[in-house]
Amino acid sequence: MRKAGATSVYNNLNYSWNMQYCDAKAGIGYQYNRWRLNPYLALSLYYGYLLSGNQSMGQNNYDIVATKSLMLSDYGLFLGFGFKTALSSYVTAYTEYNYILGLHNIETTAGQSLYNRGFSINFGMSVNISKQKTEKSKQKTEKIIYEKN
């Protein structure tokens, strides 16, 4: 799920757009694991479907999906880079910058164009719920296999 929107003031009238998309992404990335702080890059293709949307012009509100004032589907690229650091064998902290580059004109009015463009800065923690084998456990497993043969 992704929230999107914009605000503007034109001729002393407030305009705002609030939208919610459901995205499907597929991408590639690379993480450089040389130091304690590991930089990474990611590139993803996305397809987004507009689930809900509201446009406000002054005191008037319009449902974007019901009026079909914008295209319901969108596609483009997510570009991101960030840093990860392991706090323990199970917990990792990260910070990342993401940029969305919409490649599809979502405006339905002829002669006008509108593209999803934006950025986000994320901070978080990830928890690994699977047990990773240590070098000692690998050696024990190899020794047991050797003794059975």
JSON list of C-alpha atoms in Angstrom, two decimals:
[
{"chain": "A", "resi": 1, "resn": "MET", "atom": "CA", "xyz": [0.00, 0.00, 0.00]},
{"chain": "A", "resi": 2, "resn": "ARG", "atom": "CA", "xyz": [1.25, 3.46, -0.84]},
{"chain": "A", "resi": 3, "resn": "LYS", "atom": "CA", "xyz": [-0.19, 6.85, 0.01]},
{"chain": "A", "resi": 4, "resn": "ALA", "atom": "CA", "xyz": [0.24, 9.64, -2.52]},
{"chain": "A", "resi": 5, "resn": "GLY", "atom": "CA", "xyz": [-0.95, 13.19, -2.84]},
{"chain": "A", "resi": 6, "resn": "ALA", "atom": "CA", "xyz": [-0.20, 16.84, -3.36]},
{"chain": "A", "resi": 7, "resn": "THR", "atom": "CA", "xyz": [-1.34, 20.28, -2.25]},
{"chain": "A", "resi": 8, "resn": "SER", "atom": "CA", "xyz": [-1.38, 23.60, -4.04]},
{"chain": "A", "resi": 9, "resn": "VAL", "atom": "CA", "xyz": [-2.76, 27.12, -3.67]},
{"chain": "A", "resi": 10, "resn": "TYR", "atom": "CA", "xyz": [-3.95, 28.85, -6.84]},
{"chain": "A", "resi": 11, "resn": "ASN", "atom": "CA", "xyz": [-5.92, 32.13, -6.89]},
{"chain": "A", "resi": 12, "resn": "ASN", "atom": "CA", "xyz": [-6.25, 31.95, -3.09]},
{"chain": "A", "resi": 13, "resn": "LEU", "atom": "CA", "xyz": [-8.01, 28.57, -3.34]},
{"chain": "A", "resi": 14, "resn": "ASN", "atom": "CA", "xyz": [-6.58, 25.43, -1.67]},
{"chain": "A", "resi": 15, "resn": "TYR", "atom": "CA", "xyz": [-6.29, 22.31, -3.80]},
{"chain": "A", "resi": 16, "resn": "SER", "atom": "CA", "xyz": [-5.34, 18.90, -2.40]},
{"chain": "A", "resi": 17, "resn": "TRP", "atom": "CA", "xyz": [-5.21, 15.34, -3.67]},
{"chain": "A", "resi": 18, "resn": "ASN", "atom": "CA", "xyz": [-5.05, 12.30, -1.38]},
{"chain": "A", "resi": 19, "resn": "MET", "atom": "CA", "xyz": [-4.73, 8.88, -2.98]},
{"chain": "A", "resi": 20, "resn": "GLN", "atom": "CA", "xyz": [-4.02, 5.32, -1.92]},
{"chain": "A", "resi": 21, "resn": "TYR", "atom": "CA", "xyz": [-2.41, 2.80, -4.27]},
{"chain": "A", "resi": 22, "resn": "CYS", "atom": "CA", "xyz": [-1.83, -0.93, -4.07]},
{"chain": "A", "resi": 23, "resn": "ASP", "atom": "CA", "xyz": [1.57, -1.67, -5.64]},
{"chain": "A", "resi": 24, "resn": "ALA", "atom": "CA", "xyz": [3.22, -4.80, -7.05]},
{"chain": "A", "resi": 25, "resn": "LYS", "atom": "CA", "xyz": [7.00, -4.53, -7.39]},
{"chain": "A", "resi": 26, "resn": "ALA", "atom": "CA", "xyz": [9.83, -6.61, -8.83]},
{"chain": "A", "resi": 27, "resn": "GLY", "atom": "CA", "xyz": [13.42, -5.48, -8.68]},
{"chain": "A", "resi": 28, "resn": "ILE", "atom": "CA", "xyz": [17.10, -6.03, -8.19]},
{"chain": "A", "resi": 29, "resn": "GLY", "atom": "CA", "xyz": [19.59, -4.66, -5.73]},
{"chain": "A", "resi": 30, "resn": "TYR", "atom": "CA", "xyz": [23.15, -4.85, -4.49]},
{"chain": "A", "resi": 31, "resn": "GLN", "atom": "CA", "xyz": [24.54, -4.57, -0.96]},
{"chain": "A", "resi": 32, "resn": "TYR", "atom": "CA", "xyz": [28.24, -3.95, -0.30]},
{"chain": "A", "resi": 33, "resn": "ASN", "atom": "CA", "xyz": [29.18, -5.97, 2.82]},
{"chain": "A", "resi": 34, "resn": "ARG", "atom": "CA", "xyz": [32.66, -4.73, 3.60]},
{"chain": "A", "resi": 35, "resn": "TRP", "atom": "CA", "xyz": [32.18, -2.53, 6.66]},
{"chain": "A", "resi": 36, "resn": "ARG", "atom": "CA", "xyz": [29.92, -2.44, 9.70]},
{"chain": "A", "resi": 37, "resn": "LEU", "atom": "CA", "xyz": [27.70, 0.06, 7.84]},
{"chain": "A", "resi": 38, "resn": "ASN", "atom": "CA", "xyz": [26.64, -1.66, 4.58]},
{"chain": "A", "resi": 39, "resn": "PRO", "atom": "CA", "xyz": [25.50, 0.57, 1.68]},
{"chain": "A", "resi": 40, "resn": "TYR", "atom": "CA", "xyz": [22.98, -0.78, -0.81]},
{"chain": "A", "resi": 41, "resn": "LEU", "atom": "CA", "xyz": [21.20, 0.21, -4.05]},
{"chain": "A", "resi": 42, "resn": "ALA", "atom": "CA", "xyz": [17.88, -1.04, -5.39]},
{"chain": "A", "resi": 43, "resn": "LEU", "atom": "CA", "xyz": [15.90, -0.63, -8.61]},
{"chain": "A", "resi": 44, "resn": "SER", "atom": "CA", "xyz": [12.32, -1.91, -8.91]},
{"chain": "A", "resi": 45, "resn": "LEU", "atom": "CA", "xyz": [9.64, -1.83, -11.56]},
{"chain": "A", "resi": 46, "resn": "TYR", "atom": "CA", "xyz": [6.18, -1.24, -10.14]},
{"chain": "A", "resi": 47, "resn": "TYR", "atom": "CA", "xyz": [2.56, -1.46, -11.18]},
{"chain": "A", "resi": 48, "resn": "GLY", "atom": "CA", "xyz": [0.11, 0.50, -9.03]},
{"chain": "A", "resi": 49, "resn": "TYR", "atom": "CA", "xyz": [-3.68, 0.42, -8.87]},
{"chain": "A", "resi": 50, "resn": "LEU", "atom": "CA", "xyz": [-5.60, 3.36, -7.40]},
{"chain": "A", "resi": 51, "resn": "LEU", "atom": "CA", "xyz": [-7.82, 2.06, -4.60]},
{"chain": "A", "resi": 52, "resn": "SER", "atom": "CA", "xyz": [-9.18, 5.35, -3.30]},
{"chain": "A", "resi": 53, "resn": "GLY", "atom": "CA", "xyz": [-8.71, 9.04, -3.94]},
{"chain": "A", "resi": 54, "resn": "ASN", "atom": "CA", "xyz": [-10.10, 12.39, -2.91]},
{"chain": "A", "resi": 55, "resn": "GLN", "atom": "CA", "xyz": [-9.64, 15.80, -4.53]},
{"chain": "A", "resi": 56, "resn": "SER", "atom": "CA", "xyz": [-10.49, 18.95, -2.59]},
{"chain": "A", "resi": 57, "resn": "MET", "atom": "CA", "xyz": [-10.92, 22.36, -4.18]},
{"chain": "A", "resi": 58, "resn": "GLY", "atom": "CA", "xyz": [-11.72, 24.85, -1.45]},
{"chain": "A", "resi": 59, "resn": "GLN", "atom": "CA", "xyz": [-14.81, 23.45, 0.31]},
{"chain": "A", "resi": 60, "resn": "ASN", "atom": "CA", "xyz": [-15.71, 21.00, -2.50]},
{"chain": "A", "resi": 61, "resn": "ASN", "atom": "CA", "xyz": [-14.64, 17.33, -2.34]},
{"chain": "A", "resi": 62, "resn": "TYR", "atom": "CA", "xyz": [-14.60, 14.88, -5.25]},
{"chain": "A", "resi": 63, "resn": "ASP", "atom": "CA", "xyz": [-14.07, 11.12, -5.33]},
{"chain": "A", "resi": 64, "resn": "ILE", "atom": "CA", "xyz": [-11.31, 10.59, -7.92]},
{"chain": "A", "resi": 65, "resn": "VAL", "atom": "CA", "xyz": [-12.14, 6.91, -8.45]},
{"chain": "A", "resi": 66, "resn": "ALA", "atom": "CA", "xyz": [-15.90, 7.44, -8.91]},
{"chain": "A", "resi": 67, "resn": "THR", "atom": "CA", "xyz": [-15.49, 10.41, -11.28]},
{"chain": "A", "resi": 68, "resn": "LYS", "atom": "CA", "xyz": [-12.60, 8.71, -13.13]},
{"chain": "A", "resi": 69, "resn": "SER", "atom": "CA", "xyz": [-10.72, 12.01, -13.20]},
{"chain": "A", "resi": 70, "resn": "LEU", "atom": "CA", "xyz": [-7.43, 10.05, -13.03]},
{"chain": "A", "resi": 71, "resn": "MET", "atom": "CA", "xyz": [-6.34, 6.74, -14.56]},
{"chain": "A", "resi": 72, "resn": "LEU", "atom": "CA", "xyz": [-6.74, 3.88, -12.11]},
{"chain": "A", "resi": 73, "resn": "SER", "atom": "CA", "xyz": [-3.45, 2.18, -13.08]},
{"chain": "A", "resi": 74, "resn": "ASP", "atom": "CA", "xyz": [0.11, 3.43, -13.06]},
{"chain": "A", "resi": 75, "resn": "TYR", "atom": "CA", "xyz": [3.57, 1.97, -13.66]},
{"chain": "A", "resi": 76, "resn": "GLY", "atom": "CA", "xyz": [7.13, 3.14, -13.29]},
{"chain": "A", "resi": 77, "resn": "LEU", "atom": "CA", "xyz": [10.35, 2.78, -11.31]},
{"chain": "A", "resi": 78, "resn": "PHE", "atom": "CA", "xyz": [11.33, 2.86, -7.66]},
{"chain": "A", "resi": 79, "resn": "LEU", "atom": "CA", "xyz": [14.96, 3.88, -7.12]},
{"chain": "A", "resi": 80, "resn": "GLY", "atom": "CA", "xyz": [16.47, 3.54, -3.68]},
{"chain": "A", "resi": 81, "resn": "PHE", "atom": "CA", "xyz": [19.68, 3.57, -1.74]},
{"chain": "A", "resi": 82, "resn": "GLY", "atom": "CA", "xyz": [20.44, 3.21, 1.91]},
{"chain": "A", "resi": 83, "resn": "PHE", "atom": "CA", "xyz": [22.56, 1.78, 4.68]},
{"chain": "A", "resi": 84, "resn": "LYS", "atom": "CA", "xyz": [22.13, -1.28, 6.92]},
{"chain": "A", "resi": 85, "resn": "THR", "atom": "CA", "xyz": [23.97, -2.25, 10.06]},
{"chain": "A", "resi": 86, "resn": "ALA", "atom": "CA", "xyz": [23.65, -5.43, 12.09]},
{"chain": "A", "resi": 87, "resn": "LEU", "atom": "CA", "xyz": [22.80, -4.81, 15.74]},
{"chain": "A", "resi": 88, "resn": "SER", "atom": "CA", "xyz": [22.86, -8.54, 16.51]},
{"chain": "A", "resi": 89, "resn": "SER", "atom": "CA", "xyz": [22.64, -11.81, 14.57]},
{"chain": "A", "resi": 90, "resn": "TYR", "atom": "CA", "xyz": [18.85, -11.31, 14.43]},
{"chain": "A", "resi": 91, "resn": "VAL", "atom": "CA", "xyz": [18.30, -7.52, 14.31]},
{"chain": "A", "resi": 92, "resn": "THR", "atom": "CA", "xyz": [19.33, -5.03, 11.60]},
{"chain": "A", "resi": 93, "resn": "ALA", "atom": "CA", "xyz": [18.78, -1.26, 11.55]},
{"chain": "A", "resi": 94, "resn": "TYR", "atom": "CA", "xyz": [18.49, 0.61, 8.25]},
{"chain": "A", "resi": 95, "resn": "THR", "atom": "CA", "xyz": [17.89, 4.00, 6.70]},
{"chain": "A", "resi": 96, "resn": "GLU", "atom": "CA", "xyz": [16.99, 4.51, 3.06]},
{"chain": "A", "resi": 97, "resn": "TYR", "atom": "CA", "xyz": [16.00, 7.10, 0.49]},
{"chain": "A", "resi": 98, "resn": "ASN", "atom": "CA", "xyz": [13.45, 6.10, -2.18]},
{"chain": "A", "resi": 99, "resn": "TYR", "atom": "CA", "xyz": [12.37, 7.94, -5.31]},
{"chain": "A", "resi": 100, "resn": "ILE", "atom": "CA", "xyz": [9.29, 7.01, -7.35]},
{"chain": "A", "resi": 101, "resn": "LEU", "atom": "CA", "xyz": [9.33, 7.82, -11.05]},
{"chain": "A", "resi": 102, "resn": "GLY", "atom": "CA", "xyz": [5.92, 7.29, -12.65]},
{"chain": "A", "resi": 103, "resn": "LEU", "atom": "CA", "xyz": [6.20, 6.61, -16.38]},
{"chain": "A", "resi": 104, "resn": "HIS", "atom": "CA", "xyz": [2.47, 6.57, -17.22]},
{"chain": "A", "resi": 105, "resn": "ASN", "atom": "CA", "xyz": [0.37, 9.72, -17.71]},
{"chain": "A", "resi": 106, "resn": "ILE", "atom": "CA", "xyz": [-2.43, 9.29, -15.15]},
{"chain": "A", "resi": 107, "resn": "GLU", "atom": "CA", "xyz": [-4.38, 12.38, -16.28]},
{"chain": "A", "resi": 108, "resn": "THR", "atom": "CA", "xyz": [-7.58, 11.61, -18.22]},
{"chain": "A", "resi": 109, "resn": "THR", "atom": "CA", "xyz": [-8.13, 15.14, -19.57]},
{"chain": "A", "resi": 110, "resn": "ALA", "atom": "CA", "xyz": [-6.84, 15.57, -23.14]},
{"chain": "A", "resi": 111, "resn": "GLY", "atom": "CA", "xyz": [-3.88, 17.92, -23.47]},
{"chain": "A", "resi": 112, "resn": "GLN", "atom": "CA", "xyz": [-2.84, 17.61, -19.80]},
{"chain": "A", "resi": 113, "resn": "SER", "atom": "CA", "xyz": [-0.24, 15.39, -18.21]},
{"chain": "A", "resi": 114, "resn": "LEU", "atom": "CA", "xyz": [0.27, 14.16, -14.65]},
{"chain": "A", "resi": 115, "resn": "TYR", "atom": "CA", "xyz": [2.87, 11.67, -13.42]},
{"chain": "A", "resi": 116, "resn": "ASN", "atom": "CA", "xyz": [3.45, 10.11, -10.01]},
{"chain": "A", "resi": 117, "resn": "ARG", "atom": "CA", "xyz": [6.75, 11.48, -8.72]},
{"chain": "A", "resi": 118, "resn": "GLY", "atom": "CA", "xyz": [7.89, 11.60, -5.14]},
{"chain": "A", "resi": 119, "resn": "PHE", "atom": "CA", "xyz": [10.40, 10.58, -2.53]},
{"chain": "A", "resi": 120, "resn": "SER", "atom": "CA", "xyz": [10.51, 9.07, 0.93]},
{"chain": "A", "resi": 121, "resn": "ILE", "atom": "CA", "xyz": [13.07, 8.69, 3.69]},
{"chain": "A", "resi": 122, "resn": "ASN", "atom": "CA", "xyz": [12.65, 5.58, 5.82]},
{"chain": "A", "resi": 123, "resn": "PHE", "atom": "CA", "xyz": [14.21, 4.50, 9.10]},
{"chain": "A", "resi": 124, "resn": "GLY", "atom": "CA", "xyz": [13.57, 1.08, 10.54]},
{"chain": "A", "resi": 125, "resn": "MET", "atom": "CA", "xyz": [14.61, -2.21, 12.00]},
{"chain": "A", "resi": 126, "resn": "SER", "atom": "CA", "xyz": [14.30, -5.66, 10.51]},
{"chain": "A", "resi": 127, "resn": "VAL", "atom": "CA", "xyz": [14.18, -8.87, 12.51]},
{"chain": "A", "resi": 128, "resn": "ASN", "atom": "CA", "xyz": [15.42, -12.18, 11.13]},
{"chain": "A", "resi": 129, "resn": "ILE", "atom": "CA", "xyz": [13.17, -14.99, 12.37]},
{"chain": "A", "resi": 130, "resn": "SER", "atom": "CA", "xyz": [15.21, -17.90, 10.97]},
{"chain": "A", "resi": 131, "resn": "LYS", "atom": "CA", "xyz": [18.24, -19.29, 12.74]},
{"chain": "A", "resi": 132, "resn": "GLN", "atom": "CA", "xyz": [21.47, -18.86, 10.81]},
{"chain": "A", "resi": 133, "resn": "LYS", "atom": "CA", "xyz": [24.07, -21.62, 11.05]},
{"chain": "A", "resi": 134, "resn": "THR", "atom": "CA", "xyz": [27.35, -20.58, 12.60]},
{"chain": "A", "resi": 135, "resn": "GLU", "atom": "CA", "xyz": [30.72, -21.95, 11.49]},
{"chain": "A", "resi": 136, "resn": "LYS", "atom": "CA", "xyz": [30.86, -24.22, 14.60]},
{"chain": "A", "resi": 137, "resn": "SER", "atom": "CA", "xyz": [27.47, -25.79, 13.84]},
{"chain": "A", "resi": 138, "resn": "LYS", "atom": "CA", "xyz": [28.56, -26.38, 10.23]},
{"chain": "A", "resi": 139, "resn": "GLN", "atom": "CA", "xyz": [31.72, -28.14, 11.46]},
{"chain": "A", "resi": 140, "resn": "LYS", "atom": "CA", "xyz": [29.69, -30.31, 13.86]},
{"chain": "A", "resi": 141, "resn": "THR", "atom": "CA", "xyz": [27.32, -31.28, 11.05]},
{"chain": "A", "resi": 142, "resn": "GLU", "atom": "CA", "xyz": [30.24, -32.19, 8.78]},
{"chain": "A", "resi": 143, "resn": "LYS", "atom": "CA", "xyz": [31.86, -34.25, 11.58]},
{"chain": "A", "resi": 144, "resn": "ILE", "atom": "CA", "xyz": [28.62, -36.18, 12.24]},
{"chain": "A", "resi": 145, "resn": "ILE", "atom": "CA", "xyz": [28.20, -36.92, 8.54]},
{"chain": "A", "resi": 146, "resn": "TYR", "atom": "CA", "xyz": [31.85, -38.10, 8.33]},
{"chain": "A", "resi": 147, "resn": "GLU", "atom": "CA", "xyz": [31.48, -40.37, 11.40]},
{"chain": "A", "resi": 148, "resn": "LYS", "atom": "CA", "xyz": [28.30, -41.99, 10.00]},
{"chain": "A", "resi": 149, "resn": "ASN", "atom": "CA", "xyz": [30.01, -42.87, 6.71]}
]
